[in-house]
mmCIF file of C-alpha atoms and ligand atoms in Angstrom:
data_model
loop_
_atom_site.group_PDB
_atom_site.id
_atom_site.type_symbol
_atom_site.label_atom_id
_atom_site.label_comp_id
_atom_site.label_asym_id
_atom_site.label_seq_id
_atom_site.Cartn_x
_atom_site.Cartn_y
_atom_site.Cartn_z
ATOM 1 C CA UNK A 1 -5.861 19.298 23.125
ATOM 2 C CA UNK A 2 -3.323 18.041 25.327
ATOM 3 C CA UNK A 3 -0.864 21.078 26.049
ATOM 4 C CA UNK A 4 1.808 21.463 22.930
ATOM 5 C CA UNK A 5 0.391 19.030 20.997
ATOM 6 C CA UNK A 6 0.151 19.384 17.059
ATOM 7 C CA UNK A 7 -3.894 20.427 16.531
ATOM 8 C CA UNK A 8 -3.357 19.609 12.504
ATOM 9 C CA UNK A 9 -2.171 15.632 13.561
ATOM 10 C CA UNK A 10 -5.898 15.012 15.286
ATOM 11 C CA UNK A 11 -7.608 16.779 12.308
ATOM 12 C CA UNK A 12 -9.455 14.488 9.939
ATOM 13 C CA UNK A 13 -9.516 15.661 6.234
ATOM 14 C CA UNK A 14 -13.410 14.913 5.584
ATOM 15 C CA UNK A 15 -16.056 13.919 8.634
ATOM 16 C CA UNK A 16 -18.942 11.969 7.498
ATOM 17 C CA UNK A 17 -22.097 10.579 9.645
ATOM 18 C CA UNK A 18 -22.344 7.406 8.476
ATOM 19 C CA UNK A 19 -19.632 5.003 5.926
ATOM 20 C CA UNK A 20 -22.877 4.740 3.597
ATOM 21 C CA UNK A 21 -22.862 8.382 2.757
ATOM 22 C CA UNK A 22 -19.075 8.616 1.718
ATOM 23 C CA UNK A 23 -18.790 9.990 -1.891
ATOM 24 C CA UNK A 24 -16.703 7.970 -3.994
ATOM 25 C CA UNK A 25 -16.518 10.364 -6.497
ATOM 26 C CA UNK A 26 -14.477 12.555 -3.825
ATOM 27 C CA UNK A 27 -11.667 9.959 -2.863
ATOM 28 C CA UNK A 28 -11.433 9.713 -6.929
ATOM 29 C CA UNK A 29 -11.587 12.440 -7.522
ATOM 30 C CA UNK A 30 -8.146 13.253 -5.400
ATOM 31 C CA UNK A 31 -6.180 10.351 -6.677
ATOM 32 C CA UNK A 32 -7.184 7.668 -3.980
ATOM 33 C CA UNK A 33 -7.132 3.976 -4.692
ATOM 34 C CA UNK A 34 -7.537 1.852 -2.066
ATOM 35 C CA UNK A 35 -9.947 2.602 0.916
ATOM 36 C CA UNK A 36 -8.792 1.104 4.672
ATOM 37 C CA UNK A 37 -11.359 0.721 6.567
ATOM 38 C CA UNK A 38 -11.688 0.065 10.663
ATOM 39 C CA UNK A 39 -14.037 -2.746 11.659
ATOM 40 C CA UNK A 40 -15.671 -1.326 15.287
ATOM 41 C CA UNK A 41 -18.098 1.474 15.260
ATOM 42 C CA UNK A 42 -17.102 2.117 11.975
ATOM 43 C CA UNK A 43 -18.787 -0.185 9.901
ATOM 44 C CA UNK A 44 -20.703 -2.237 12.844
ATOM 45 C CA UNK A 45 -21.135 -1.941 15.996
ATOM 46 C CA UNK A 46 -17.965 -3.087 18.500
ATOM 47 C CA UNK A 47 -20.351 -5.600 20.355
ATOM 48 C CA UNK A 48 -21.960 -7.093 17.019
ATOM 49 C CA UNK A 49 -20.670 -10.290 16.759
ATOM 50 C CA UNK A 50 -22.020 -10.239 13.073
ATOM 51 C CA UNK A 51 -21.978 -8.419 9.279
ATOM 52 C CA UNK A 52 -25.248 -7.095 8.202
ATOM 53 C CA UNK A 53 -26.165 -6.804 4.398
ATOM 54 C CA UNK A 54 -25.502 -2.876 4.330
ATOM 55 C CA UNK A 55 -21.786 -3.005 5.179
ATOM 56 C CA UNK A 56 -21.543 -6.101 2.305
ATOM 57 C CA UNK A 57 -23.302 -3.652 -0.249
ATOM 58 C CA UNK A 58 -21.034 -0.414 1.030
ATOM 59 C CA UNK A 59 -18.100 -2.925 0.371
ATOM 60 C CA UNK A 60 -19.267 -4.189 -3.451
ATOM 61 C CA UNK A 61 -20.212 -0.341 -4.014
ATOM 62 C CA UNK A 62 -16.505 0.649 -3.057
ATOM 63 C CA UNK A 63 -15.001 -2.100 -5.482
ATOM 64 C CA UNK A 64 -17.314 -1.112 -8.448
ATOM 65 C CA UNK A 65 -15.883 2.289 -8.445
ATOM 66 C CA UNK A 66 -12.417 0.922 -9.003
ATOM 67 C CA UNK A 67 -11.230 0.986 -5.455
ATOM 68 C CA UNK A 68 -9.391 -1.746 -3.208
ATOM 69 C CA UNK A 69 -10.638 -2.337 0.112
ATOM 70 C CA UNK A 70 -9.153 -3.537 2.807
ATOM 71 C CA UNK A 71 -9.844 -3.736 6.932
ATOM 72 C CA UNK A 72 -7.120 -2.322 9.365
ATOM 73 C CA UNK A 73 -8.633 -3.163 12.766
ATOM 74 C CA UNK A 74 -7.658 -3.449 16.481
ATOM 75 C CA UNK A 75 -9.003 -6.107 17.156
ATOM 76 C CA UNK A 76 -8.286 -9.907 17.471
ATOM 77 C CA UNK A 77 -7.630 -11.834 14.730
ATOM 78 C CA UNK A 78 -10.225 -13.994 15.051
ATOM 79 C CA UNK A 79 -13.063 -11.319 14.551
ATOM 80 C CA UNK A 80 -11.217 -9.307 12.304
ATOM 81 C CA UNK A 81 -10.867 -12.277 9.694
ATOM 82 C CA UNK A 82 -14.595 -13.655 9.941
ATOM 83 C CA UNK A 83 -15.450 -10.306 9.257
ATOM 84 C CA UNK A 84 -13.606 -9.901 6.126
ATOM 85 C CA UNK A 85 -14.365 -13.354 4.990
ATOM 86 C CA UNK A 86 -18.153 -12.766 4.964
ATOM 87 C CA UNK A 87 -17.759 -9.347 3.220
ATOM 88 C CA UNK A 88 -15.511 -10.529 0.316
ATOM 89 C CA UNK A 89 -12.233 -8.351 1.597
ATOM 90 C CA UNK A 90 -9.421 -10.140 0.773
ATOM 91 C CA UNK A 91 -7.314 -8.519 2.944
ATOM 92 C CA UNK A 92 -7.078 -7.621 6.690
ATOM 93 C CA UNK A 93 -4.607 -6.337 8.865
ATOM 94 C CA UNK A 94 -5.181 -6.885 12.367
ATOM 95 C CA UNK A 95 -3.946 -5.863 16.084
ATOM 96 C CA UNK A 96 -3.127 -3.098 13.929
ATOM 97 C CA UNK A 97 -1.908 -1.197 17.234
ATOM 98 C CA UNK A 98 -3.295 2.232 15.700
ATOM 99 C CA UNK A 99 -1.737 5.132 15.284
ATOM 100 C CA UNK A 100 1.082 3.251 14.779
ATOM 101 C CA UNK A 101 1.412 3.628 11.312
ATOM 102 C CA UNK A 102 2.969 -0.209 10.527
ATOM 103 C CA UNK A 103 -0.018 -1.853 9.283
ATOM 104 C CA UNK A 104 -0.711 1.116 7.327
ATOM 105 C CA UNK A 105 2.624 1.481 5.715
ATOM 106 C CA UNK A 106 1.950 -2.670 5.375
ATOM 107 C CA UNK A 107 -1.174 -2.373 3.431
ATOM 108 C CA UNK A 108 0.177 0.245 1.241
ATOM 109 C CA UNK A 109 3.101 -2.112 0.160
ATOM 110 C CA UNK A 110 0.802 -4.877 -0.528
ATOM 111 C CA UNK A 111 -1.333 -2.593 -2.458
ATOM 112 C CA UNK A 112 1.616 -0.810 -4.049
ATOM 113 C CA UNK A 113 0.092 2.446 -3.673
ATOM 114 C CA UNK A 114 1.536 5.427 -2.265
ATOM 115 C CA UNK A 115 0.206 7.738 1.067
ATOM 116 C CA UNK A 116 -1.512 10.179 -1.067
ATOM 117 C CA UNK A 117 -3.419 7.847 -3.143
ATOM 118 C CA UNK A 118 -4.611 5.582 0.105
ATOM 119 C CA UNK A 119 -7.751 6.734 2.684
ATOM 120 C CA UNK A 120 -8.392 5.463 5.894
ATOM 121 C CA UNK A 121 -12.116 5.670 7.334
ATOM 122 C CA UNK A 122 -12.283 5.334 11.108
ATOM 123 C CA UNK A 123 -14.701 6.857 13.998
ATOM 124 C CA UNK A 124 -12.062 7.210 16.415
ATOM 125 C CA UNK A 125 -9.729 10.485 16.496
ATOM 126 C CA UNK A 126 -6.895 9.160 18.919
ATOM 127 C CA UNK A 127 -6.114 5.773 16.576
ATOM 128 C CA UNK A 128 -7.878 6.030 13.560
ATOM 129 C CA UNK A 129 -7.447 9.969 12.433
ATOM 130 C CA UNK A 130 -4.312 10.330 14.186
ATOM 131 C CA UNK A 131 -2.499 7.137 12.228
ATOM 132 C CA UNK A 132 -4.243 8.224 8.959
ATOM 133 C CA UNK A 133 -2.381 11.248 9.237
ATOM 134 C CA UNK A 134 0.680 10.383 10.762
ATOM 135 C CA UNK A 135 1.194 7.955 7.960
ATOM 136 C CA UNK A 136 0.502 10.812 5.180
ATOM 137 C CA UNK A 137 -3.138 9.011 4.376
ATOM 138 C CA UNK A 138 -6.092 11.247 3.638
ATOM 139 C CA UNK A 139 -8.387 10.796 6.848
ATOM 140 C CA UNK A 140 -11.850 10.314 6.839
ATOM 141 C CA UNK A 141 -13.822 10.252 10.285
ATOM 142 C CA UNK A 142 -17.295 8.530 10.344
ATOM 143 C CA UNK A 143 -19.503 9.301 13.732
ATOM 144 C CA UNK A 144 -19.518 5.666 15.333
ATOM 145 C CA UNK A 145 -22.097 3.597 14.859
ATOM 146 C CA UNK A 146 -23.188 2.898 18.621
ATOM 147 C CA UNK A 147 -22.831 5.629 21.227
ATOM 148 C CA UNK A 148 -21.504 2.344 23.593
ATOM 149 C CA UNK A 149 -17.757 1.799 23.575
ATOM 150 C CA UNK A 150 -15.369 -0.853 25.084
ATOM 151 C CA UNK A 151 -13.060 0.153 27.804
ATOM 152 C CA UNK A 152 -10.088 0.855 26.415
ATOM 153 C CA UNK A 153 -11.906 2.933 23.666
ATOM 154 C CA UNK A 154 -13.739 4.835 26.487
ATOM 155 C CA UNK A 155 -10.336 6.202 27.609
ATOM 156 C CA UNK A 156 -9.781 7.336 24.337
ATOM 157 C CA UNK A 157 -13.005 8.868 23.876
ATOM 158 C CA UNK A 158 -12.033 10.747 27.136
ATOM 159 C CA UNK A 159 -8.615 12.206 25.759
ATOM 160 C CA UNK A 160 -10.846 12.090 22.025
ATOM 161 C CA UNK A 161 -13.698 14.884 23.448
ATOM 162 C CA UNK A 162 -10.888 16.993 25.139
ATOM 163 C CA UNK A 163 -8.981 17.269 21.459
ATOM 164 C CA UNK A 164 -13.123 18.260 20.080
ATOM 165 C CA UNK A 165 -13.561 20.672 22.666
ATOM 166 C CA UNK A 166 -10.606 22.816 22.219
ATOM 167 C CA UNK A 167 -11.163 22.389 18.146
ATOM 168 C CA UNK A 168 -14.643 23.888 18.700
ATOM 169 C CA UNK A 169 -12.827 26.693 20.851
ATOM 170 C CA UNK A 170 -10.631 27.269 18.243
ATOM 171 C CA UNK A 171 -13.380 27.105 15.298
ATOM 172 C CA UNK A 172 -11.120 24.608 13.604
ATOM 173 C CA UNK A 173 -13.798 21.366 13.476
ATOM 174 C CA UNK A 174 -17.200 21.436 15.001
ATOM 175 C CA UNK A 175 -19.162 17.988 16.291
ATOM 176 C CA UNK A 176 -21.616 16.550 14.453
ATOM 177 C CA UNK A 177 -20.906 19.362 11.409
ATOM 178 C CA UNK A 178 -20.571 17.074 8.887
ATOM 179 C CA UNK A 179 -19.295 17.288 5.396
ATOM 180 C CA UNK A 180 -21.983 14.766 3.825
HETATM 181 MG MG1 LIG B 24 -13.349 1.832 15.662
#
């Protein structure tokens, strides 16, 4: 944790292993209606130029419970929108430049839902949990899909396992103590 930063802003609000083991029932439960989800590590890995089947089923399983999906990615367009195309999103907001919270705060007014029913599942702490939560969204953190990252997510990996080891100090969130 960088010196007088804000712990709570890094802290995600339910840690999962994998996107296929997030309970649906859960984000209902508290009111949530449309799931954002990040693209790289997240749902495939950041060097996999293609879908598999699992993510397409994780995506029809989200809509049948009632949910809207969208993707809110970093990356280029070009990837971002193939992607969503072969999974059936209809919507995708990308160079999303997260944390910034615009594209968030975009795909809630297209939605017309507010913070507190909106969740944003992400595996990295420094864009995707720190946005979630600096646009009021309930944060979910997933443990990325490859261990490999590109370089300017290795950087934030760096800063990311600094934040996790004074956390674990701190007995506020532990690695790889997941809530699924
Ligand atoms: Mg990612």
């Amino acid at each position: 944790m960088p010196e007088g930063g804000n712990p709570v802003l890094f802290r995600p609000d339910y840690y999962i292993s994998h996107y296929s083991n997030l309970d649906l029932d859960r984000l209902k439960r508290r009111g949530i209606k449309l799931l954002l989800c990040d693209i790289d590590n997240t749902l495939v890995a950041w060097n996999d130029p293609d879908n598999n089947v699992r993510v397409k089923r994780f995506i029809s399983k989200v809509k049948r419970a009632g949910l809207k999906v969208a993707l809110v990615s970093n990356a280029m367009p070009k990837r971002a929108s193939r992607f969503a195309r072969d999974l059936g999103v209809e919507k995708v907001f990308c160079l999303s430049c997260k944390p910034l919270p615009r594209n968030l705060k975009k795909a809630m007014r297209f939605y017309h839902v507010k913070p507190e029913e909106t969740a944003l599942l992400g595996d990295q702490l420094m864009t995707d949990v720190l946005g979630a939560n600096l646009a009021g969204v309930y944060s979910i953190l997933t443990h990325p899909i490859t261990e490999s990252d590109k370089f300017d997510t290795q950087i934030n990996r760096f800063f990311e396992n600094r934040i996790l080891d004074h956390y674990e100090k701190k007995g506020v969130f532990k690695r790889r103590e997941f809530d699924d």
